[in-house]
């Protein structure tokens, strides 16, 4: 079973997802902000990160993805990410970095391993998790 | 009536504007007249061999040029104030004086060139026309009176022998000027002049009133257009604000809804302990309602997003057949569950359409999901596409419950659900087809619907071909 980091600023969502994942015997760590997520990623070294992209400001999730892939310790940089998107639209997930040091050009898709609609039905969530971990 | 009075004042203003504008006419025309007199005098002498005293006439021509120099100086002084600054009263006095001077001068000229015998007397008419156009009606009649009096004075003084008659001997008997018939000429000339003034002032008056009416109308139209534009801007701003509020509200609603649905899922799936059958039933109902509400909020957001005119620069060539295949595979489970057969007819190498792939995905999803939803078990949904010179046409046809004719014009309205639709299934936000319409509009695509109640419905959307748009913008 896998170590999964759930990142969402809504504690109820985090709790619900934790229960679902633990029900399938995954080990779950949680974070409610990008900063906390960074700390947890380094501390826990998760096999997978479930990331709410809209928390709490629109770009925080995007910045976290960029930082993880480019600035964080080598051993965690390639951690797979599944984005929890409440927007059900990949267009909105095109990355437009606000900082000038952003390495993604406008309109590029996020370098993540999957998207899942929020709220995800328990089975859907588990399917996605095993799909990403299995692949 | 007030507008009419306004038009009169306005017409007067036009007359004033015309006078100040045309005041220079007199001076220019008079130079021509002076030259004309010289040419006519010499011409009459050599060609007609008429016995007119050329010296006196040349003196008159010189006189005309002389007083025209004065008027010319006056005109320049008036003009120096700037055209817009010329005062109407000044211009009027100036014009009246000039016309009067010309009439007197024409009288002198006539006297030296045969008096009543000379057909040049008809030249009084020119001044009447100019006076009628540029002056008020009363002034024009006053000038006509002056002209008639001047002519009558020439004839009268010549008959009385106060001034010597200069015979022309062109058309008339030498003693015609002393006959009573001479007065007939005076009478007919006077009548002609008065009639000219009457007719010309009537026509110009009416024209000016028309002009004033047209100007008033143009002003009114401009004012209305401005008001309309302002109202439109306000409406647009209100609409924008409304959309912003709705978006914010929807986003705010979605977070707690999402938490509610997720939490209920955990309970419903028995992840925190097995439920009694009744407990499970209630939780499932709550889950169903939460999902329904979630769908409504999502649909609303999709609708608002489509309405907010998606940026055209995001448009690209999209393979509609790929979109349809993806949507059909995503909806396959649902169609199976409803026992509805979904078939497609997509020609190989279908021309791509010009659009936003995400929105095109939404439009196809909504059309197909709608068709599946309103088709009873055992029915079929058929999706086809083809391209012609202009467009790529997508057609989604079903053998469903159909739409009553009176509902057809309203099916694209937001939150509108037909009676048959509501009776057939309680599920539905009434936003699906509004989204379809908004996306079609955003793509400049024409959408139409045909339906036979109890037989089925067919939606047709005509998208722009990507190659057409690309070559148009190139």
Coordinates of C-alpha atoms in Angstrom, one line a residue:
Chain A
X1 CA 0.0 0.0 0.0
X2 CA 1.1 3.5 -0.6
X3 CA 1.9 6.7 1.2
X4 CA -0.4 9.4 -0.1
X5 CA -0.3 13.1 0.7
X6 CA -3.7 14.9 0.5
X7 CA -3.4 18.6 0.0
X8 CA -6.6 20.6 0.3
X9 CA -7.6 23.7 2.4
X10 CA -11.0 22.2 3.1
X11 CA -10.7 20.1 6.3
X12 CA -13.9 18.2 5.6
X13 CA -12.7 17.2 2.2
X14 CA -9.3 16.1 3.6
X15 CA -11.1 14.1 6.2
X16 CA -13.4 12.4 3.7
X17 CA -10.5 11.5 1.4
X18 CA -8.4 10.3 4.3
X19 CA -11.2 7.9 5.4
X20 CA -11.7 6.6 1.8
X21 CA -7.9 6.1 1.3
X22 CA -7.3 4.5 4.7
X23 CA -10.3 2.3 4.0
X24 CA -8.2 0.9 1.2
X25 CA -5.2 0.6 3.5
X26 CA -3.2 3.5 2.2
X27 CA -1.1 5.6 4.6
X28 CA -2.4 9.2 4.5
X29 CA -0.6 12.4 5.3
X30 CA -2.4 15.7 5.0
X31 CA -1.6 19.4 4.3
X32 CA -3.9 22.4 4.1
X33 CA -1.6 24.8 2.3
X34 CA 1.2 24.8 -0.2
X35 CA 3.8 25.6 2.4
X36 CA 2.6 22.7 4.6
X37 CA 2.5 20.5 1.5
X38 CA 6.2 21.3 0.8
X39 CA 7.2 20.4 4.4
X40 CA 5.1 17.2 4.3
X41 CA 6.5 16.2 0.9
X42 CA 10.1 16.4 2.3
X43 CA 9.2 14.7 5.6
X44 CA 6.9 11.9 4.3
X45 CA 8.3 11.4 0.8
X46 CA 4.8 10.3 -0.4
X47 CA 4.3 7.9 -3.4
X48 CA 1.5 10.2 -4.6
X49 CA 0.2 13.7 -4.0
X50 CA -3.5 14.5 -4.3
X51 CA -3.6 18.2 -4.8
X52 CA -6.4 20.6 -4.8
X53 CA -5.4 23.1 -7.4
X54 CA -7.6 26.0 -6.3
X55 CA -6.6 26.3 -2.6
X56 CA -7.0 28.9 -1.2
X57 CA -6.0 31.4 -3.8
X58 CA -6.2 30.4 -7.5
X59 CA -2.5 30.0 -8.1
X60 CA -1.2 28.4 -4.9
X61 CA -1.6 24.9 -6.3
X62 CA 0.1 25.8 -9.5
X63 CA 3.0 27.3 -7.8
X64 CA 3.4 24.2 -5.6
X65 CA 3.6 22.0 -8.7
X66 CA 6.2 24.2 -10.3
X67 CA 8.3 24.4 -7.1
X68 CA 8.1 20.6 -6.5
X69 CA 9.2 19.8 -10.0
X70 CA 12.0 22.4 -10.1
X71 CA 13.2 23.5 -6.7
X72 CA 12.6 20.8 -4.2
X73 CA 15.1 18.0 -3.3
X74 CA 15.9 15.7 -6.1
X75 CA 14.4 12.6 -4.5
X76 CA 10.8 14.1 -4.4
X77 CA 10.8 16.0 -7.6
X78 CA 9.2 13.3 -9.7
X79 CA 6.5 12.4 -7.1
X80 CA 3.3 11.8 -9.2
X81 CA 0.5 14.4 -8.7
X82 CA -3.2 13.9 -9.3
X83 CA -4.9 17.3 -9.4
X84 CA -8.3 17.6 -7.8
X85 CA -10.1 20.0 -10.1
X86 CA -13.4 21.4 -9.1
X87 CA -13.6 23.1 -12.4
X88 CA -13.9 20.1 -14.6
X89 CA -12.0 21.8 -17.3
X90 CA -8.4 21.2 -18.4
X91 CA -8.4 24.5 -20.2
X92 CA -8.4 26.3 -16.8
X93 CA -5.5 24.1 -15.8
X94 CA -3.2 25.5 -18.4
X95 CA -0.3 27.0 -16.5
X96 CA 0.3 30.8 -16.7
X97 CA 3.1 31.4 -14.3
X98 CA 2.9 34.8 -12.7
X99 CA 6.6 35.0 -11.8
X100 CA 9.2 35.8 -14.3
X101 CA 11.3 32.8 -13.3
X102 CA 8.4 30.4 -14.3
X103 CA 9.7 27.8 -16.8
X104 CA 6.4 27.0 -18.3
X105 CA 5.2 29.0 -21.2
X106 CA 1.6 30.2 -21.3
X107 CA -0.9 27.6 -22.2
X108 CA 1.2 24.6 -21.4
X109 CA -0.5 21.9 -19.4
X110 CA 0.6 21.2 -15.9
X111 CA 3.2 18.5 -15.5
X112 CA 1.0 16.2 -13.5
X113 CA -0.1 12.6 -13.8
X114 CA -3.8 13.0 -13.7
X115 CA -6.9 15.0 -13.1
X116 CA -10.0 14.0 -11.1
X117 CA -13.2 15.9 -10.7
X118 CA -13.9 17.2 -7.3
X119 CA -15.8 15.9 -5.4
X120 CA -14.6 12.5 -6.5
X121 CA -16.8 9.5 -5.7
X122 CA -14.9 7.1 -3.4
X123 CA -14.5 4.4 -6.1
X124 CA -13.4 6.9 -8.7
X125 CA -10.8 8.2 -6.4
X126 CA -9.4 4.8 -5.6
X127 CA -9.4 3.8 -9.3
X128 CA -7.4 6.9 -10.2
X129 CA -5.0 6.3 -7.3
X130 CA -4.3 2.7 -8.3
X131 CA -4.1 3.7 -12.0
X132 CA -1.4 6.3 -11.3
X133 CA 0.5 4.2 -8.8
X134 CA 0.3 1.1 -11.0
X135 CA 1.5 2.9 -14.1
Chain B
X1 CA -47.5 73.3 -31.4
X2 CA -44.1 73.6 -29.9
X3 CA -42.0 71.6 -32.4
X4 CA -43.4 73.7 -35.2
X5 CA -42.5 76.9 -33.5
X6 CA -39.1 75.6 -32.8
X7 CA -38.8 74.7 -36.5
X8 CA -39.7 78.2 -37.5
X9 CA -37.1 79.7 -35.2
X10 CA -34.7 77.1 -36.6
X11 CA -35.7 78.0 -40.1
X12 CA -34.9 81.7 -39.4
X13 CA -31.6 80.7 -38.0
X14 CA -30.9 78.9 -41.3
X15 CA -31.8 82.0 -43.2
X16 CA -29.5 84.1 -41.1
X17 CA -26.7 81.6 -41.5
X18 CA -27.3 81.6 -45.3
X19 CA -27.1 85.4 -45.4
X20 CA -23.9 85.8 -43.4
X21 CA -22.5 83.0 -45.6
X22 CA -23.6 84.5 -48.9
X23 CA -23.1 88.2 -48.1
X24 CA -20.0 88.1 -50.4
X25 CA -22.2 87.2 -53.4
X26 CA -23.2 90.8 -53.9
X27 CA -19.8 92.2 -54.3
X28 CA -18.6 89.5 -56.6
X29 CA -21.7 89.6 -58.8
X30 CA -21.5 93.3 -59.0
X31 CA -18.0 93.2 -60.5
X32 CA -19.5 90.9 -63.1
X33 CA -22.3 93.3 -63.6
X34 CA -20.0 96.3 -64.2
X35 CA -18.0 94.3 -66.8
X36 CA -21.3 93.1 -68.3
X37 CA -22.5 96.7 -68.7
X38 CA -19.3 97.6 -70.5
X39 CA -19.5 94.6 -72.8
X40 CA -23.2 95.1 -73.5
X41 CA -22.7 98.8 -74.3
X42 CA -19.9 98.1 -76.7
X43 CA -21.8 95.2 -78.1
X44 CA -24.9 97.2 -78.6
X45 CA -23.0 99.8 -80.4
X46 CA -21.1 97.6 -82.8
X47 CA -23.5 94.7 -83.3
X48 CA -26.9 96.3 -82.9
X49 CA -25.9 99.7 -84.1
X50 CA -28.2 101.0 -81.5
X51 CA -28.1 104.7 -80.8
X52 CA -27.3 104.6 -77.1
X53 CA -24.9 107.1 -75.6
X54 CA -22.0 104.8 -74.8
X55 CA -20.3 107.4 -72.8
X56 CA -23.1 107.8 -70.2
X57 CA -23.3 104.0 -69.9
X58 CA -19.6 103.6 -69.4
X59 CA -19.9 106.2 -66.7
X60 CA -22.6 104.2 -65.1
X61 CA -20.4 101.1 -65.3
X62 CA -17.6 103.1 -63.7
X63 CA -20.2 104.2 -61.0
X64 CA -21.1 100.6 -60.3
X65 CA -17.4 99.7 -60.0
X66 CA -16.9 102.7 -57.7
X67 CA -19.6 102.0 -55.2
X68 CA -18.7 98.3 -55.4
X69 CA -15.2 99.3 -54.1
X70 CA -16.9 100.8 -51.1
X71 CA -19.1 97.7 -50.5
X72 CA -16.1 95.5 -51.0
X73 CA -14.2 97.3 -48.3
X74 CA -17.2 97.0 -46.0
X75 CA -17.5 93.3 -46.8
X76 CA -13.8 92.8 -46.0
X77 CA -14.3 94.6 -42.7
X78 CA -17.3 92.3 -41.9
X79 CA -15.3 89.2 -42.9
X80 CA -12.4 90.2 -40.8
X81 CA -14.6 89.6 -37.8
X82 CA -14.7 86.0 -38.9
X83 CA -17.6 84.4 -40.7
X84 CA -19.3 83.1 -37.5
X85 CA -19.0 86.5 -35.9
X86 CA -20.9 88.4 -38.6
X87 CA -23.9 89.8 -36.9
X88 CA -27.2 89.1 -38.5
X89 CA -28.4 92.6 -38.2
X90 CA -25.3 94.0 -39.8
X91 CA -25.5 91.6 -42.6
X92 CA -29.1 92.4 -43.2
X93 CA -28.5 96.2 -43.3
X94 CA -25.5 95.5 -45.6
X95 CA -27.6 93.3 -47.9
X96 CA -30.5 95.7 -48.1
X97 CA -28.4 98.7 -48.8
X98 CA -26.6 96.9 -51.6
X99 CA -29.8 95.7 -53.2
X100 CA -31.3 99.2 -53.0
X101 CA -28.1 100.7 -54.5
X102 CA -28.2 98.2 -57.3
X103 CA -31.9 98.9 -58.0
X104 CA -31.3 102.6 -58.2
X105 CA -28.3 102.0 -60.4
X106 CA -30.3 99.8 -62.7
X107 CA -32.8 102.6 -62.9
X108 CA -30.1 105.0 -64.0
X109 CA -28.8 102.5 -66.5
X110 CA -32.2 101.9 -67.9
X111 CA -32.7 105.7 -68.3
X112 CA -29.5 106.0 -70.3
X113 CA -30.4 103.0 -72.5
X114 CA -33.9 103.6 -73.7
X115 CA -36.0 103.6 -70.5
X116 CA -39.2 101.7 -70.9
X117 CA -38.0 100.5 -74.3
X118 CA -35.1 98.5 -72.9
X119 CA -35.9 94.8 -72.1
X120 CA -33.0 94.9 -69.6
X121 CA -35.7 96.1 -67.2
X122 CA -36.4 92.5 -66.6
X123 CA -33.0 92.3 -64.8
X124 CA -34.8 93.7 -61.7
X125 CA -36.0 90.1 -61.4
X126 CA -32.5 88.9 -60.4
X127 CA -32.4 91.2 -57.4
X128 CA -35.8 90.0 -56.4
X129 CA -34.7 86.4 -56.4
X130 CA -31.5 87.2 -54.4
X131 CA -33.5 89.3 -51.9
X132 CA -36.1 86.5 -51.6
X133 CA -33.5 83.9 -50.8
X134 CA -31.4 86.0 -48.4
X135 CA -33.8 88.5 -46.8
X136 CA -37.0 88.1 -44.9
X137 CA -40.2 88.0 -46.8
X138 CA -41.2 91.6 -45.8
X139 CA -37.8 92.9 -46.8
X140 CA -38.0 91.2 -50.2
X141 CA -41.5 92.7 -50.8
X142 CA -40.0 96.1 -49.8
X143 CA -37.3 95.7 -52.4
X144 CA -39.9 94.7 -55.0
X145 CA -41.8 97.9 -54.2
X146 CA -38.6 99.9 -54.5
X147 CA -37.7 98.3 -57.9
X148 CA -41.2 99.0 -59.2
X149 CA -41.1 102.6 -58.0
X150 CA -37.6 103.1 -59.5
X151 CA -38.8 101.9 -62.9
X152 CA -42.1 103.9 -62.6
X153 CA -40.0 106.9 -61.7
X154 CA -37.8 106.5 -64.8
X155 CA -40.9 106.1 -67.0
X156 CA -42.8 108.9 -65.3
X157 CA -39.9 111.4 -65.3
X158 CA -39.2 110.7 -69.0
X159 CA -42.9 111.1 -69.9
X160 CA -43.0 114.4 -68.0
X161 CA -39.9 115.6 -69.7
X162 CA -38.1 116.1 -66.5
X163 CA -35.3 113.9 -67.8
X164 CA -34.6 113.4 -71.5
X165 CA -35.7 110.1 -73.0
X166 CA -32.9 108.3 -74.8
X167 CA -34.5 106.4 -77.6
X168 CA -33.4 102.9 -78.3
X169 CA -35.3 102.3 -81.5
X170 CA -34.9 98.6 -81.3
X171 CA -38.3 97.1 -80.9
X172 CA -40.7 100.0 -80.3
X173 CA -42.1 103.0 -81.9
X174 CA -40.1 106.2 -81.0
X175 CA -43.0 107.6 -79.0
X176 CA -43.9 104.5 -77.1
X177 CA -42.3 106.0 -74.0
X178 CA -45.0 108.7 -73.8
X179 CA -47.9 106.3 -74.5
X180 CA -50.2 104.9 -71.9
X181 CA -48.9 101.5 -73.0
X182 CA -45.6 102.3 -71.3
X183 CA -47.5 102.1 -68.0
X184 CA -48.7 98.7 -68.9
X185 CA -45.0 97.7 -69.1
X186 CA -44.5 99.2 -65.6
X187 CA -47.5 97.4 -64.3
X188 CA -46.5 94.0 -65.8
X189 CA -43.0 94.4 -64.5
X190 CA -44.2 95.3 -61.0
X191 CA -46.6 92.3 -61.0
X192 CA -43.8 90.0 -62.2
X193 CA -41.5 91.2 -59.5
X194 CA -44.1 90.8 -56.7
X195 CA -45.0 87.3 -58.0
X196 CA -41.3 86.3 -58.1
X197 CA -40.8 87.5 -54.5
X198 CA -44.0 85.7 -53.4
X199 CA -43.1 82.4 -55.1
X200 CA -39.4 82.4 -54.2
X201 CA -40.0 83.3 -50.6
X202 CA -42.6 80.6 -50.4
X203 CA -40.3 78.0 -51.8
X204 CA -37.2 79.0 -49.8
X205 CA -39.4 79.3 -46.6
X206 CA -40.7 75.8 -47.1
X207 CA -37.2 74.4 -47.9
X208 CA -35.8 76.1 -44.8
X209 CA -38.5 74.6 -42.7
X210 CA -37.7 71.2 -44.2
X211 CA -34.1 71.8 -43.5
X212 CA -34.9 72.7 -40.0
X213 CA -37.1 69.7 -39.6
X214 CA -34.3 67.5 -40.9
X215 CA -31.8 69.0 -38.6
X216 CA -34.2 68.7 -35.6
X217 CA -34.8 65.1 -36.6
X218 CA -31.1 64.4 -37.0
X219 CA -30.5 65.9 -33.6
X220 CA -33.3 63.9 -32.0
X221 CA -31.9 60.7 -33.6
X222 CA -28.4 61.5 -32.4
X223 CA -29.8 62.1 -28.9
X224 CA -31.8 58.9 -28.9
X225 CA -28.8 57.0 -30.2
X226 CA -26.7 58.3 -27.4
X227 CA -29.3 57.5 -24.8
X228 CA -29.6 54.0 -26.3
X229 CA -25.9 53.5 -26.3
X230 CA -25.7 54.7 -22.7
X231 CA -28.5 52.3 -21.7
X232 CA -26.7 49.5 -23.5
X233 CA -23.5 50.2 -21.7
X234 CA -25.3 50.2 -18.4
X235 CA -27.0 47.0 -19.2
X236 CA -23.7 45.4 -20.2
X237 CA -22.1 46.6 -17.0
X238 CA -25.1 45.2 -15.0
X239 CA -24.9 42.0 -16.8
X240 CA -21.2 41.7 -16.2
X241 CA -21.7 42.4 -12.5
X242 CA -24.5 39.8 -12.4
X243 CA -22.2 37.2 -14.0
X244 CA -19.4 38.1 -11.6
X245 CA -21.8 37.7 -8.6
X246 CA -23.2 34.5 -10.0
X247 CA -19.7 33.1 -10.5
X248 CA -18.6 34.1 -7.0
X249 CA -21.8 32.6 -5.5
X250 CA -21.4 29.4 -7.4
X251 CA -17.8 29.0 -6.4
X252 CA -18.7 29.7 -2.8
X253 CA -21.5 27.2 -3.0
X254 CA -19.4 24.5 -4.5
X255 CA -16.8 24.2 -1.7
X256 CA -19.3 23.3 1.0
X257 CA -21.3 21.2 -1.4
X258 CA -18.2 19.3 -2.3
X259 CA -17.5 18.7 1.4
X260 CA -21.1 17.6 2.0
X261 CA -21.0 15.2 -1.0
X262 CA -17.6 13.8 0.0
X263 CA -18.6 13.3 3.7
X264 CA -21.9 11.6 2.7
X265 CA -19.9 9.4 0.3
X266 CA -17.7 8.2 3.2
X267 CA -20.8 7.4 5.3
X268 CA -22.7 5.9 2.4
X269 CA -19.8 3.6 1.4
X270 CA -19.7 2.2 5.0
X271 CA -16.2 3.4 5.5
X272 CA -17.1 4.5 9.0
X273 CA -19.2 1.5 9.9
X274 CA -22.0 -0.5 8.3
X275 CA -25.4 1.3 8.0
X276 CA -28.8 -0.1 8.8
X277 CA -30.9 -0.4 5.5
X278 CA -33.0 2.7 6.4
X279 CA -30.0 4.7 7.3
X280 CA -28.4 3.7 4.0
X281 CA -31.5 4.7 2.1
X282 CA -31.6 8.2 3.7
X283 CA -27.9 8.8 3.2
X284 CA -28.2 7.7 -0.5
X285 CA -31.1 10.1 -1.0
X286 CA -29.0 12.9 0.5
X287 CA -26.1 11.9 -1.7
X288 CA -28.3 12.0 -4.8
X289 CA -29.6 15.5 -3.8
X290 CA -26.1 16.8 -3.1
X291 CA -24.9 15.5 -6.5
X292 CA -27.9 17.1 -8.2
X293 CA -27.1 20.4 -6.6
X294 CA -23.5 20.0 -7.5
X295 CA -24.5 19.4 -11.1
X296 CA -26.6 22.6 -11.1
X297 CA -23.8 24.7 -9.7
X298 CA -21.3 23.2 -12.3
X299 CA -23.8 23.7 -15.1
X300 CA -24.3 27.3 -14.0
X301 CA -20.6 27.9 -14.0
X302 CA -20.2 26.3 -17.4
X303 CA -23.0 28.5 -18.7
X304 CA -21.5 31.6 -17.3
X305 CA -18.1 30.7 -18.7
X306 CA -19.6 30.1 -22.1
X307 CA -21.5 33.4 -22.0
X308 CA -18.4 35.4 -21.0
X309 CA -17.3 35.0 -24.6
X310 CA -14.3 32.7 -24.5
X311 CA -11.2 34.3 -25.9
X312 CA -10.9 33.7 -29.6
X313 CA -7.2 33.4 -29.5
X314 CA -7.7 30.1 -27.6
X315 CA -9.6 28.8 -30.6
X316 CA -7.9 26.2 -32.7
X317 CA -8.6 23.5 -35.2
X318 CA -10.5 20.8 -33.4
X319 CA -11.4 17.3 -34.7
X320 CA -15.1 17.1 -33.9
X321 CA -15.0 13.3 -34.6
X322 CA -12.5 12.8 -31.8
X323 CA -14.6 14.9 -29.4
X324 CA -17.7 12.9 -30.3
X325 CA -15.9 9.5 -29.8
X326 CA -14.5 10.6 -26.5
X327 CA -17.9 11.8 -25.3
X328 CA -19.7 8.7 -26.5
X329 CA -17.2 6.5 -24.6
X330 CA -17.6 8.6 -21.5
X331 CA -21.4 8.3 -21.7
X332 CA -21.4 4.6 -22.7
X333 CA -22.1 3.4 -19.1
X334 CA -24.9 5.8 -18.7
X335 CA -26.5 4.9 -22.1
X336 CA -26.1 1.2 -21.2
X337 CA -27.8 1.8 -17.9
X338 CA -30.7 3.6 -19.6
X339 CA -30.8 0.9 -22.3
X340 CA -30.3 3.4 -25.1
X341 CA -28.2 2.5 -28.1
X342 CA -25.8 5.1 -29.2
X343 CA -24.5 5.0 -32.7
X344 CA -22.2 7.4 -34.7
X345 CA -21.7 8.1 -38.3
X346 CA -18.4 10.1 -38.6
X347 CA -16.7 10.2 -42.0
X348 CA -13.0 9.5 -42.0
X349 CA -10.9 12.6 -42.2
X350 CA -13.7 14.9 -41.2
X351 CA -12.7 18.6 -41.7
X352 CA -11.7 20.1 -38.3
X353 CA -13.8 22.9 -36.9
X354 CA -12.6 26.2 -35.5
X355 CA -13.2 26.4 -31.7
X356 CA -12.3 25.8 -28.1
X357 CA -11.8 22.0 -27.5
X358 CA -13.1 22.2 -24.0
X359 CA -16.3 24.0 -24.9
X360 CA -16.8 21.7 -27.9
X361 CA -16.5 18.8 -25.5
X362 CA -19.2 20.5 -23.4
X363 CA -21.6 21.1 -26.3
X364 CA -21.3 17.5 -27.5
X365 CA -21.6 16.1 -24.0
X366 CA -24.7 18.1 -23.2
X367 CA -26.4 17.3 -26.5
X368 CA -25.7 13.5 -26.3
X369 CA -26.4 13.3 -22.5
X370 CA -29.7 15.2 -23.1
X371 CA -30.6 12.8 -26.0
X372 CA -29.8 9.7 -23.8
X373 CA -31.8 11.1 -20.9
X374 CA -35.0 11.8 -22.8
X375 CA -35.0 8.6 -24.7
X376 CA -37.0 5.7 -23.2
X377 CA -35.3 2.3 -22.8
X378 CA -35.0 0.5 -26.1
X379 CA -34.5 3.8 -28.0
X380 CA -31.6 5.0 -30.0
X381 CA -29.4 8.1 -30.2
X382 CA -27.5 8.7 -33.5
X383 CA -24.7 11.2 -33.8
X384 CA -23.5 12.1 -37.3
X385 CA -21.3 14.7 -38.8
X386 CA -20.4 15.9 -42.3
X387 CA -18.7 18.8 -43.9
X388 CA -19.7 21.0 -46.9
X389 CA -17.9 24.0 -48.5
X390 CA -18.8 26.3 -45.6
X391 CA -19.5 24.4 -42.4
X392 CA -19.1 21.2 -40.5
X393 CA -22.5 20.0 -39.4
X394 CA -23.1 18.0 -36.3
X395 CA -26.4 16.2 -35.8
X396 CA -27.6 14.5 -32.7
X397 CA -30.9 12.7 -33.3
X398 CA -32.8 10.5 -30.8
X399 CA -36.0 8.4 -30.8
X400 CA -37.0 10.1 -27.5
X401 CA -40.1 11.7 -26.0
X402 CA -39.7 14.7 -28.3
X403 CA -40.6 18.3 -27.7
X404 CA -44.0 19.9 -28.2
X405 CA -44.1 22.6 -30.9
X406 CA -45.0 25.3 -28.4
X407 CA -41.9 24.5 -26.3
X408 CA -39.5 24.5 -29.2
X409 CA -38.8 28.3 -29.1
X410 CA -38.0 28.1 -25.3
X411 CA -35.9 24.9 -25.1
X412 CA -32.6 27.0 -25.1
X413 CA -33.8 29.2 -22.2
X414 CA -32.0 28.7 -18.9
X415 CA -33.9 26.7 -16.3
X416 CA -36.6 25.9 -18.8
X417 CA -37.8 22.3 -18.7
X418 CA -40.7 21.1 -20.8
X419 CA -43.7 19.5 -19.1
X420 CA -43.0 16.2 -20.8
X421 CA -39.4 16.4 -19.8
X422 CA -40.3 16.9 -16.2
X423 CA -42.8 14.1 -16.3
X424 CA -40.3 11.8 -17.9
X425 CA -37.5 12.4 -15.4
X426 CA -37.1 14.6 -12.3
X427 CA -33.4 14.9 -12.9
X428 CA -32.2 17.9 -14.8
X429 CA -31.2 21.5 -14.1
X430 CA -32.7 23.0 -17.2
X431 CA -29.3 24.4 -18.1
X432 CA -28.0 21.8 -20.5
X433 CA -29.5 23.3 -23.7
X434 CA -28.8 26.9 -22.5
X435 CA -25.1 25.8 -22.2
X436 CA -25.3 24.3 -25.7
X437 CA -26.8 27.5 -27.1
X438 CA -24.2 29.7 -25.3
X439 CA -21.3 27.6 -26.7
X440 CA -22.8 27.6 -30.2
X441 CA -23.1 31.4 -30.0
X442 CA -19.6 31.8 -28.7
X443 CA -18.5 29.8 -31.8
X444 CA -20.7 31.7 -34.2
X445 CA -22.4 28.4 -34.9
X446 CA -26.0 28.1 -36.0
X447 CA -28.1 25.7 -34.0
X448 CA -31.5 24.4 -34.9
X449 CA -33.9 21.8 -33.4
X450 CA -36.6 19.7 -35.0
X451 CA -38.9 17.5 -33.1
X452 CA -41.9 15.3 -33.3
X453 CA -43.5 14.6 -29.9
X454 CA -43.4 10.9 -29.2
X455 CA -41.1 10.3 -32.2
X456 CA -37.8 12.0 -31.3
X457 CA -35.7 15.1 -31.5
X458 CA -32.8 16.2 -33.7
X459 CA -30.4 19.0 -32.9
X460 CA -28.2 20.4 -35.7
X461 CA -25.2 22.6 -35.1
X462 CA -23.2 24.1 -38.0
X463 CA -19.7 25.0 -37.0
X464 CA -17.2 27.1 -39.0
X465 CA -14.5 25.0 -40.8
X466 CA -11.1 25.5 -39.3
X467 CA -9.5 25.9 -42.8
X468 CA -12.0 28.6 -43.7
X469 CA -11.3 30.7 -40.6
X470 CA -7.6 30.1 -40.8
X471 CA -7.5 31.3 -44.4
X472 CA -9.8 34.2 -43.7
X473 CA -7.5 35.5 -40.9
X474 CA -4.3 34.8 -42.8

